[in-house]
PDB file of C-alpha atoms in Angstrom:
ATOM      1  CA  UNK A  16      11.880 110.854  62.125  1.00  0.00           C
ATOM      2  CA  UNK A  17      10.212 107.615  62.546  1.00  0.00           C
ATOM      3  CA  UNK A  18      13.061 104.808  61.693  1.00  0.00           C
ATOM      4  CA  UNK A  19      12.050 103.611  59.146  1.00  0.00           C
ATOM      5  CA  UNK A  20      11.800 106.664  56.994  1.00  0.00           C
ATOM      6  CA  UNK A  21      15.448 107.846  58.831  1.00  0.00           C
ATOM      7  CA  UNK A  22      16.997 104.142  57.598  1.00  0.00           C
ATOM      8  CA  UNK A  23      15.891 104.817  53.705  1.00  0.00           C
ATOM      9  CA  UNK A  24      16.776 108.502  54.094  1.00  0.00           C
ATOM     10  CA  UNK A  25      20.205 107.956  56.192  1.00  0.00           C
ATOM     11  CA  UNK A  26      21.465 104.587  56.272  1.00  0.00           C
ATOM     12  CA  UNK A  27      22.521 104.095  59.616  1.00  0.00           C
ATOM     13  CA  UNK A  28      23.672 107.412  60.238  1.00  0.00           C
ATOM     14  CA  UNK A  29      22.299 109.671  63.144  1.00  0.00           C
ATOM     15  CA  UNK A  30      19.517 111.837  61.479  1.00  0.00           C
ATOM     16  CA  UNK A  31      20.775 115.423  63.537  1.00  0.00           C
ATOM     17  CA  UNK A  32      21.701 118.495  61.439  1.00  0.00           C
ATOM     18  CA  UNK A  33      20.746 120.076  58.549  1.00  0.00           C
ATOM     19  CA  UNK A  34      20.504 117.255  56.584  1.00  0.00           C
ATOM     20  CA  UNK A  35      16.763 117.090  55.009  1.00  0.00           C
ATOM     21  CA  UNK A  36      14.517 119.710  52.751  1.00  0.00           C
ATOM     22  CA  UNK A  37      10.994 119.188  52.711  1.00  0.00           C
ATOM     23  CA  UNK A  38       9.608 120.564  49.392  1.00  0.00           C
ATOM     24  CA  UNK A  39      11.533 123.893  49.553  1.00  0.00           C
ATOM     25  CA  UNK A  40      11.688 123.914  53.570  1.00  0.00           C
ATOM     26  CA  UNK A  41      15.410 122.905  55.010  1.00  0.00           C
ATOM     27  CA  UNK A  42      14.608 120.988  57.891  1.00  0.00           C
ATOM     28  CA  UNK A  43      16.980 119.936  60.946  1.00  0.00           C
ATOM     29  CA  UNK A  44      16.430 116.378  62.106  1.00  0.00           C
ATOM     30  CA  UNK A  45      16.783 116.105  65.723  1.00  0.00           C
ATOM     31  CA  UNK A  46      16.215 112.551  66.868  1.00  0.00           C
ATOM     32  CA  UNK A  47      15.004 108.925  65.597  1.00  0.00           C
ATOM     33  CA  UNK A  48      11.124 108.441  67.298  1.00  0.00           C
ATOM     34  CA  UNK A  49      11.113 104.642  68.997  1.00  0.00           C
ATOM     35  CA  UNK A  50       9.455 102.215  67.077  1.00  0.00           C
ATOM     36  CA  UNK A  51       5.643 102.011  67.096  1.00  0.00           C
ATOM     37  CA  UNK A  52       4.596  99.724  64.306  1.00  0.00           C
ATOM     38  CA  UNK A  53       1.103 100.013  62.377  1.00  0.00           C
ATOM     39  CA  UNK A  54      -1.994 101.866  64.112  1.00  0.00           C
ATOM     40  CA  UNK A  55      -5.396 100.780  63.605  1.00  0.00           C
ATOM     41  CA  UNK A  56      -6.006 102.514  60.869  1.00  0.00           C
ATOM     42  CA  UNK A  57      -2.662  99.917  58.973  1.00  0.00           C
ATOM     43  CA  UNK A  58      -0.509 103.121  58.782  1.00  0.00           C
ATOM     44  CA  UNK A  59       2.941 102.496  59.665  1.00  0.00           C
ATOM     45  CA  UNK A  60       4.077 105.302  62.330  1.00  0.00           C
ATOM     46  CA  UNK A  61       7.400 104.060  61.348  1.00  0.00           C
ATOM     47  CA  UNK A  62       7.487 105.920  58.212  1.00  0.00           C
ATOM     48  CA  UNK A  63       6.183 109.110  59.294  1.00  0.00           C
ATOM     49  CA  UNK A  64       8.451 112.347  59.702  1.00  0.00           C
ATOM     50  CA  UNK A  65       7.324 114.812  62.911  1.00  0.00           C
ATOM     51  CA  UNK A  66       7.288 118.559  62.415  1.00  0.00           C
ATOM     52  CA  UNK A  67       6.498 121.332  64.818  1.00  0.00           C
ATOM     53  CA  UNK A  68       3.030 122.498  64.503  1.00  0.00           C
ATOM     54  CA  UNK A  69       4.142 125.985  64.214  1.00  0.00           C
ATOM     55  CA  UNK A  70       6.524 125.025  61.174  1.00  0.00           C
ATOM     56  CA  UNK A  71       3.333 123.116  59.717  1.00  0.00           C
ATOM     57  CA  UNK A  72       0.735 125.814  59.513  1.00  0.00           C
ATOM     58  CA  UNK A  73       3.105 128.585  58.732  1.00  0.00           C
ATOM     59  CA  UNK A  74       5.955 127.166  56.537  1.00  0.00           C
ATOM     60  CA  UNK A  75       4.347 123.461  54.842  1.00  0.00           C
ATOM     61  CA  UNK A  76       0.543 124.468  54.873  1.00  0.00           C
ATOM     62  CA  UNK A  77       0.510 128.210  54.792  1.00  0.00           C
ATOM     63  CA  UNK A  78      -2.821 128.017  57.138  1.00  0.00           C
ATOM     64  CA  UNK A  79      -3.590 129.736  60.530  1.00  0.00           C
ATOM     65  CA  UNK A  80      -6.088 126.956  61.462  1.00  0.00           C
ATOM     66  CA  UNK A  81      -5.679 123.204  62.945  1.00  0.00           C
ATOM     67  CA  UNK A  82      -7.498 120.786  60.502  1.00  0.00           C
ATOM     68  CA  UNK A  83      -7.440 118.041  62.878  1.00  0.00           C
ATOM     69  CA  UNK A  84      -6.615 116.706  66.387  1.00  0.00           C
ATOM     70  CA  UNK A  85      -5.932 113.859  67.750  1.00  0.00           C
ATOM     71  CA  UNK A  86      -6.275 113.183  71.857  1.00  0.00           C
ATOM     72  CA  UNK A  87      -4.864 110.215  73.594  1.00  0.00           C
ATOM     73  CA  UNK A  88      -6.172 108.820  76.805  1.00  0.00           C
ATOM     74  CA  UNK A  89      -4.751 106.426  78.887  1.00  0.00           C
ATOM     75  CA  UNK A  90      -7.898 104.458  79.288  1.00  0.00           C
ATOM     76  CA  UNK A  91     -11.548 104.340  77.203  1.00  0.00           C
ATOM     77  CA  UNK A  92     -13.360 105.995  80.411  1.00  0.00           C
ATOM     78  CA  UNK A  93     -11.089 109.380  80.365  1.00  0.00           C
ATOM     79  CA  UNK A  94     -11.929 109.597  76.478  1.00  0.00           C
ATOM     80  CA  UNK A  95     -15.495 109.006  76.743  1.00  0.00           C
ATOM     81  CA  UNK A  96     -15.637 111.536  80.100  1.00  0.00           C
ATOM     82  CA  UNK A  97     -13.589 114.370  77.512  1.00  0.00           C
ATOM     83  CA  UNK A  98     -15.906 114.197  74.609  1.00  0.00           C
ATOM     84  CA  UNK A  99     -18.283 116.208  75.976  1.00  0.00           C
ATOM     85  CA  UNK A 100     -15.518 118.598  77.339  1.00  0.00           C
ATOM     86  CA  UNK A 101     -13.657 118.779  73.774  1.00  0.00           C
ATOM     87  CA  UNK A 102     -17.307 119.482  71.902  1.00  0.00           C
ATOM     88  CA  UNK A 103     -18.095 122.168  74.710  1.00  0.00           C
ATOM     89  CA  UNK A 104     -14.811 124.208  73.720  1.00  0.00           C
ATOM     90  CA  UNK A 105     -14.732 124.114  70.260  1.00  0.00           C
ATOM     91  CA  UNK A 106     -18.251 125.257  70.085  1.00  0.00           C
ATOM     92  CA  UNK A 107     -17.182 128.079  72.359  1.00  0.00           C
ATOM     93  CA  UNK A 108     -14.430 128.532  69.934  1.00  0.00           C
ATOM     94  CA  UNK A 109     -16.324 128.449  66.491  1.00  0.00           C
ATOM     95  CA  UNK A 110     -18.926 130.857  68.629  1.00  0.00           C
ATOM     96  CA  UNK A 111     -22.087 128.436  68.121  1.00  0.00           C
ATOM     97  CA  UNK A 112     -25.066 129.472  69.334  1.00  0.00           C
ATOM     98  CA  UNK A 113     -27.155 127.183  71.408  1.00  0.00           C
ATOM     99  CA  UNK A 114     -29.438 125.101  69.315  1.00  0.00           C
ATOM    100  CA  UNK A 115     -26.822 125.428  66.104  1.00  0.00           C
ATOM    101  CA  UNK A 116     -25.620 122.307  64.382  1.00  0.00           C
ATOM    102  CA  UNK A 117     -22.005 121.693  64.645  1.00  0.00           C
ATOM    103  CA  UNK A 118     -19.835 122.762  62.320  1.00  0.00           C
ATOM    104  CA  UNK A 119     -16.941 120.496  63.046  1.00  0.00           C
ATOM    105  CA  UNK A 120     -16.756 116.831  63.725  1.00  0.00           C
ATOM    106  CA  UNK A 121     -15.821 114.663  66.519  1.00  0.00           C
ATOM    107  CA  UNK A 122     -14.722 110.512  66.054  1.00  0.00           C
ATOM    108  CA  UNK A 123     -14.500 108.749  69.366  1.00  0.00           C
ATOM    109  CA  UNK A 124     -13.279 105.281  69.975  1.00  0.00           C
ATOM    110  CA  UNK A 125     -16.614 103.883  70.858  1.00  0.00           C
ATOM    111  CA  UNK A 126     -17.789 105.464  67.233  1.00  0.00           C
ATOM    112  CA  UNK A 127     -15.441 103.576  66.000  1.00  0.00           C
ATOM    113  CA  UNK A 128     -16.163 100.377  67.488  1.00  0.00           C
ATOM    114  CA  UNK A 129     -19.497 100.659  66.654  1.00  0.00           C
ATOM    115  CA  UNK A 130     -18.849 101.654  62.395  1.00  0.00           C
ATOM    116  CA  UNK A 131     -16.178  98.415  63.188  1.00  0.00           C
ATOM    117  CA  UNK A 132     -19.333  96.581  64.536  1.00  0.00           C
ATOM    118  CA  UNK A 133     -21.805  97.434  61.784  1.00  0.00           C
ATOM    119  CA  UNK A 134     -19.175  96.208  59.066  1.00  0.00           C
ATOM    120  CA  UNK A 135     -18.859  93.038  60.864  1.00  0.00           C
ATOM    121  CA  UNK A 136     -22.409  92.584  60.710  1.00  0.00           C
ATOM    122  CA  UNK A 137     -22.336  93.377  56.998  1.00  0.00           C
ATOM    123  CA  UNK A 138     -19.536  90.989  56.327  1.00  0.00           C
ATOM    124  CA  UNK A 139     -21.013  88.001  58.718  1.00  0.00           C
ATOM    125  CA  UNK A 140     -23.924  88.303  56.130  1.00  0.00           C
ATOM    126  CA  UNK A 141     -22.173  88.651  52.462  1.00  0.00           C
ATOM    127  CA  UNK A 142     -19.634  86.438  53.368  1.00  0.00           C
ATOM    128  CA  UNK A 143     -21.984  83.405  53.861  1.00  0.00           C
ATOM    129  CA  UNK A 144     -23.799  84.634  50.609  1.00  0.00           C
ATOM    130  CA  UNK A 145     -21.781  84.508  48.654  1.00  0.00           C
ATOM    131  CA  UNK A 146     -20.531  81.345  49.466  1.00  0.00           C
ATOM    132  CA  UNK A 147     -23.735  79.920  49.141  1.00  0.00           C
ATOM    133  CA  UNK A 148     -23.789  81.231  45.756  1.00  0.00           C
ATOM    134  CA  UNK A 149     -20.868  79.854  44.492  1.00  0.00           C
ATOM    135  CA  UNK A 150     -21.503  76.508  46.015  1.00  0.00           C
ATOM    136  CA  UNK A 151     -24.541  76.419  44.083  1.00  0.00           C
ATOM    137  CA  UNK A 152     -23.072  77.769  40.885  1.00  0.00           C
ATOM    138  CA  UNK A 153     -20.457  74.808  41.417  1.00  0.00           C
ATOM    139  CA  UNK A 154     -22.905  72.313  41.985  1.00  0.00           C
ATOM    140  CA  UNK A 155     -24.827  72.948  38.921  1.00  0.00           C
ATOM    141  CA  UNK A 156     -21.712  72.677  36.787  1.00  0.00           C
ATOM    142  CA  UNK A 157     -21.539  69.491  38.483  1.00  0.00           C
ATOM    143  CA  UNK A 158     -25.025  67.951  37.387  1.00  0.00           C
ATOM    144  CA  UNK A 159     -24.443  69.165  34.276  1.00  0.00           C
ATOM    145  CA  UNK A 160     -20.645  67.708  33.926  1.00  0.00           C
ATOM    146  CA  UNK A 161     -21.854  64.255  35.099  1.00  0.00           C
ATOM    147  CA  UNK A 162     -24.840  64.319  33.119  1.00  0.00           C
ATOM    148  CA  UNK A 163     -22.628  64.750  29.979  1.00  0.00           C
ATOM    149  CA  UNK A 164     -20.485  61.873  31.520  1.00  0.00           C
ATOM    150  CA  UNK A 165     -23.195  59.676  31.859  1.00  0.00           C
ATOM    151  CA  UNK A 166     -24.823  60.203  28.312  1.00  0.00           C
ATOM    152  CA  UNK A 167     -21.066  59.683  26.911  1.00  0.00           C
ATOM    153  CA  UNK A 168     -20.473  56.534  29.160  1.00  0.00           C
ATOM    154  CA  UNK A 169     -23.855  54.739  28.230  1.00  0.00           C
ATOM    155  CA  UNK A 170     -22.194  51.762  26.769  1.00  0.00           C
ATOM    156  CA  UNK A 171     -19.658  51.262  29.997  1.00  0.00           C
ATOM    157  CA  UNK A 172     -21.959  51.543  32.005  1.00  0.00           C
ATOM    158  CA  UNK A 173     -24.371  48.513  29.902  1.00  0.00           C
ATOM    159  CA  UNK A 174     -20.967  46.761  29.709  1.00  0.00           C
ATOM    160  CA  UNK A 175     -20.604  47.026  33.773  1.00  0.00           C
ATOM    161  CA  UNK A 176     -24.348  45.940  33.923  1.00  0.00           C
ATOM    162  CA  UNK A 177     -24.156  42.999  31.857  1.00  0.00           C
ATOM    163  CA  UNK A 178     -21.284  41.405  34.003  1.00  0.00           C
ATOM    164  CA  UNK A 179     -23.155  41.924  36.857  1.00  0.00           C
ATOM    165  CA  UNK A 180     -22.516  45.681  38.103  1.00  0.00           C
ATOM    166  CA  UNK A 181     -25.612  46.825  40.560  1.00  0.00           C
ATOM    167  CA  UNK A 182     -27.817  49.955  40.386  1.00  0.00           C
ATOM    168  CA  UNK A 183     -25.993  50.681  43.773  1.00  0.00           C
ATOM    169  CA  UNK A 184     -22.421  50.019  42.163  1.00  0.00           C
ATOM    170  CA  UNK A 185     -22.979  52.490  39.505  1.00  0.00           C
ATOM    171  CA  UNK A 186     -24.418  54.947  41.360  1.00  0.00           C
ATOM    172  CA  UNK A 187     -21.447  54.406  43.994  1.00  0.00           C
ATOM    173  CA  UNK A 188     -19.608  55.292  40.913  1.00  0.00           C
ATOM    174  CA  UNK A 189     -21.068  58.148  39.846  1.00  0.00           C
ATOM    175  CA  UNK A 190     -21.187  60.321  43.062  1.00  0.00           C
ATOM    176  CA  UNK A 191     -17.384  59.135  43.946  1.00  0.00           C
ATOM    177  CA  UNK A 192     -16.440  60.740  40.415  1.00  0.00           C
ATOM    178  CA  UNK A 193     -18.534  63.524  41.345  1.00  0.00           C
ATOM    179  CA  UNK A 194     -16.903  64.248  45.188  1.00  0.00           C
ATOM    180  CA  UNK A 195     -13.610  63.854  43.459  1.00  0.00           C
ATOM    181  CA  UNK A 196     -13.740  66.574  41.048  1.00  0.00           C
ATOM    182  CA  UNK A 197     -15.539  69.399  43.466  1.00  0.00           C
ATOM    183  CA  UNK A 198     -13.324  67.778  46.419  1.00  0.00           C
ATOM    184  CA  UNK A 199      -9.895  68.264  43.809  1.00  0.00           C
ATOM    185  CA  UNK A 200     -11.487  72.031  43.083  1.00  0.00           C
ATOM    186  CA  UNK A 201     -12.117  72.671  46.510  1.00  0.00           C
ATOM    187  CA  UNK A 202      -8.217  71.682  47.449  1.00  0.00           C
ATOM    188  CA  UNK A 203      -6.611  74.044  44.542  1.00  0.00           C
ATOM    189  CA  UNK A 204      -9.189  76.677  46.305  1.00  0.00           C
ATOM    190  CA  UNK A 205      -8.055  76.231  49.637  1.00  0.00           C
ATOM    191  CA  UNK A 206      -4.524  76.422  48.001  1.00  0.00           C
ATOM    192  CA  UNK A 207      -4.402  79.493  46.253  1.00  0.00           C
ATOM    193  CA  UNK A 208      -6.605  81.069  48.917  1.00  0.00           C
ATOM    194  CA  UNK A 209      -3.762  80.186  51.641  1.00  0.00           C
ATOM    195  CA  UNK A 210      -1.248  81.494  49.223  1.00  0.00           C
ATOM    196  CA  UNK A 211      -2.526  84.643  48.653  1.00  0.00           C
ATOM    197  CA  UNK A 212      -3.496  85.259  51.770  1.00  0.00           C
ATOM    198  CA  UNK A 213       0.044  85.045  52.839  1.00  0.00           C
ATOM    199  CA  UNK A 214       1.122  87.095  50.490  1.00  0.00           C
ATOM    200  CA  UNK A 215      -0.830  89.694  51.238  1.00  0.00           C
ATOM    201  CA  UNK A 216      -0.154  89.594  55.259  1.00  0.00           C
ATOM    202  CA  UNK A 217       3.465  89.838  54.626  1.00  0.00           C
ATOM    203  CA  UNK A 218       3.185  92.698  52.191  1.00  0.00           C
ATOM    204  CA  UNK A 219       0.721  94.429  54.774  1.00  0.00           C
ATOM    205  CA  UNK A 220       3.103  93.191  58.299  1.00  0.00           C
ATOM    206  CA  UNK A 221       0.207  91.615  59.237  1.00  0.00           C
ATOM    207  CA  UNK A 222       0.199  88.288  61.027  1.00  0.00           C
ATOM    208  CA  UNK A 223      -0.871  85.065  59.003  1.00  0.00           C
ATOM    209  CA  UNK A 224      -3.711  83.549  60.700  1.00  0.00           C
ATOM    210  CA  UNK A 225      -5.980  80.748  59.430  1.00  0.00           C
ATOM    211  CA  UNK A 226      -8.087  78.615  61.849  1.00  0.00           C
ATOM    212  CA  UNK A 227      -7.918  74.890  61.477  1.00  0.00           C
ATOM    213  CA  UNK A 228     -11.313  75.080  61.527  1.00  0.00           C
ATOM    214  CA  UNK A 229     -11.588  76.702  58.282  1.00  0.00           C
ATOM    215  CA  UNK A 230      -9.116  73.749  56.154  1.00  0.00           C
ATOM    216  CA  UNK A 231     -11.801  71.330  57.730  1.00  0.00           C
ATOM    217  CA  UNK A 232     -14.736  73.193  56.540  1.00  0.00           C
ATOM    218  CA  UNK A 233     -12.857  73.755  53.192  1.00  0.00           C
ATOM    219  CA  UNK A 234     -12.529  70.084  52.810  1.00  0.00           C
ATOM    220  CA  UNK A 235     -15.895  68.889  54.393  1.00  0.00           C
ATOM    221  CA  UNK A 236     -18.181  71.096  52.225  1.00  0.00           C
ATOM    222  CA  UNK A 237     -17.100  70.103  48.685  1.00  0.00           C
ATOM    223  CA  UNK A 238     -17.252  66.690  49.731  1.00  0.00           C
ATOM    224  CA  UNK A 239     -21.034  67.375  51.171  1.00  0.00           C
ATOM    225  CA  UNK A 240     -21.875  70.003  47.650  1.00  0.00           C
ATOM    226  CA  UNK A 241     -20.272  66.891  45.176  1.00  0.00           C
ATOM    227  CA  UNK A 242     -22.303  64.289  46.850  1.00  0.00           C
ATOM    228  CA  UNK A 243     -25.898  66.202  46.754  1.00  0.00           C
ATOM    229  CA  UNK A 244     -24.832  67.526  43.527  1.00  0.00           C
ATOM    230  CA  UNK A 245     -24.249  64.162  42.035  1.00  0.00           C
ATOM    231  CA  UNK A 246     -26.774  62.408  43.192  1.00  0.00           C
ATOM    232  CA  UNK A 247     -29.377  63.232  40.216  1.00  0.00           C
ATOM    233  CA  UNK A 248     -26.377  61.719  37.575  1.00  0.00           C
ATOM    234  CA  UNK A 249     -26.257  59.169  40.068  1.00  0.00           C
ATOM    235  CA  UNK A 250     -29.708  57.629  39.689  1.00  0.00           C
ATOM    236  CA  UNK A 251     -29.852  58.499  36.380  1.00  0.00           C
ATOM    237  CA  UNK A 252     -26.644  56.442  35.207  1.00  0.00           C
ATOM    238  CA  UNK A 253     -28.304  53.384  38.129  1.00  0.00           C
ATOM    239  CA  UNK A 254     -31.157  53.362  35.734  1.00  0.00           C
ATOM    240  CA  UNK A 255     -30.104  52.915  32.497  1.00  0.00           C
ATOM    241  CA  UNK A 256     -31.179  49.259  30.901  1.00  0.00           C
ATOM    242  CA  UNK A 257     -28.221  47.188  29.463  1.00  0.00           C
ATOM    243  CA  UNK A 258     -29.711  46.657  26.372  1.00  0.00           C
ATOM    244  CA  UNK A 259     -30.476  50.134  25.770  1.00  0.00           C
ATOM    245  CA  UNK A 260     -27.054  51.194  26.944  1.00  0.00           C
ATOM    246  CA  UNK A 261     -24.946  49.112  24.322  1.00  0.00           C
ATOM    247  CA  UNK A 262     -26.882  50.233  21.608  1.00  0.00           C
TER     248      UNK A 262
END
């Protein structure tokens, strides 16, 4: 038994004997496997339970036939140099003609790598997408928040005017206010993002990475999305007329 599965089955108590049933198969454990951890596929080996293959296919699966194999090399060169061999044999085996399709298929490491590759492509595309989505979905929430501001704020802003407030002071204003709010949303982002990212890593034993890089970039482009996106609000509140404000 892996030991994990042999601590929630036995405590700390030696797994040997009769002490386990499988479905209706009594089964004799005879050791504790050494500790593995996850494989690449995020199954813990831990947790699984080995069998003799005999006792699979006649007692657990009732089958005369191996589903599956897997081969273990001690280096990528010996299992790219056996693929060939492995394909040759079970063609032999499953009495393929030359010229017939397979009937049986075969996943190598450098398949792998390359399905791995393809869906890092994929991502490295999305991801940016739909970023760039939301930052534009967040700064046109943004025009149209300060917008409203301004059209509420007409007669502080003639006030600030009339006492000798600048264009360029209120539209300092204006795109301040405007960084603040998508910088404050981009914080509680970065936040909950860091928070359930943990989470998740220690539910899956995975290690918690995040690149300093990425809190910078979390911080710099709200900052850089509030102040394009407030611009327009910006001018528009620079412009207004004091007379025409306090009205």
């Amino acid at each position: 038994l892996g030991p994990k599965i042999a601590n929630i089955l036995f405590g700390g108590a030696a797994p040997l004997g009769p002490q386990a049933q499988m479905g209706n198969i009594p089964c004799n454990g005879i050791g504790i496997a050494e500790a593995q951890g996850a494989d690449p596929h995020g199954m813990d080996l831990d947790e699984e339970i080995y069998i003799p293959i005999t006792t699979m296919l006649r007692r657990v699966a009732n089958v005369d036939y191996i589903m599956g194999l897997k081969f273990e090399f001690e280096n990528s060169e010996l299992s790219i140099s056996a693929e060939p061999v492995v394909r040759n044999i079970l063609r032999e085996r499953h009495s393929l003609s030359t010229g017939e399709a397979d009937d049986f298929n075969i996943l190598t490491p450098v398949q792998v790598q390359n399905i791995i590759d393809e869906m890092i492509k994929v991502f490295k595309v999305l991801l940016p997408a739909i970023a760039a989505i939301a930052l534009l979905a967040g700064a046109i929430v943004i025009i149209v928040l300060m917008n409203m501001s301004v059209n509420q704020r007409t007669k502080e802003i003639g006030l600030r005017k009339a006492i000798g407030a600048k264009d360029a002071d209120i539209s300092t204003q204006f795109l301040a206010e405007s960084i603040a709010v998508v910088l404050i949303g981009g914080i509680i982002g970065l936040i909950l993002g860091l928070t359930f990212s943990k989470i998740a890593s220690d539910k899956m034993d995975a290690t918690f990475y995040i690149p300093f890089q990425t809190v910078i970039v979390g911080i710099i482009v709200p900052i850089l999305t509030g102040l394009i996106a407030g611009i327009i609000p910006a001018k528009k509140a620079a412009k207004l007329k004091p007379v025409e404000s306090m009205k």
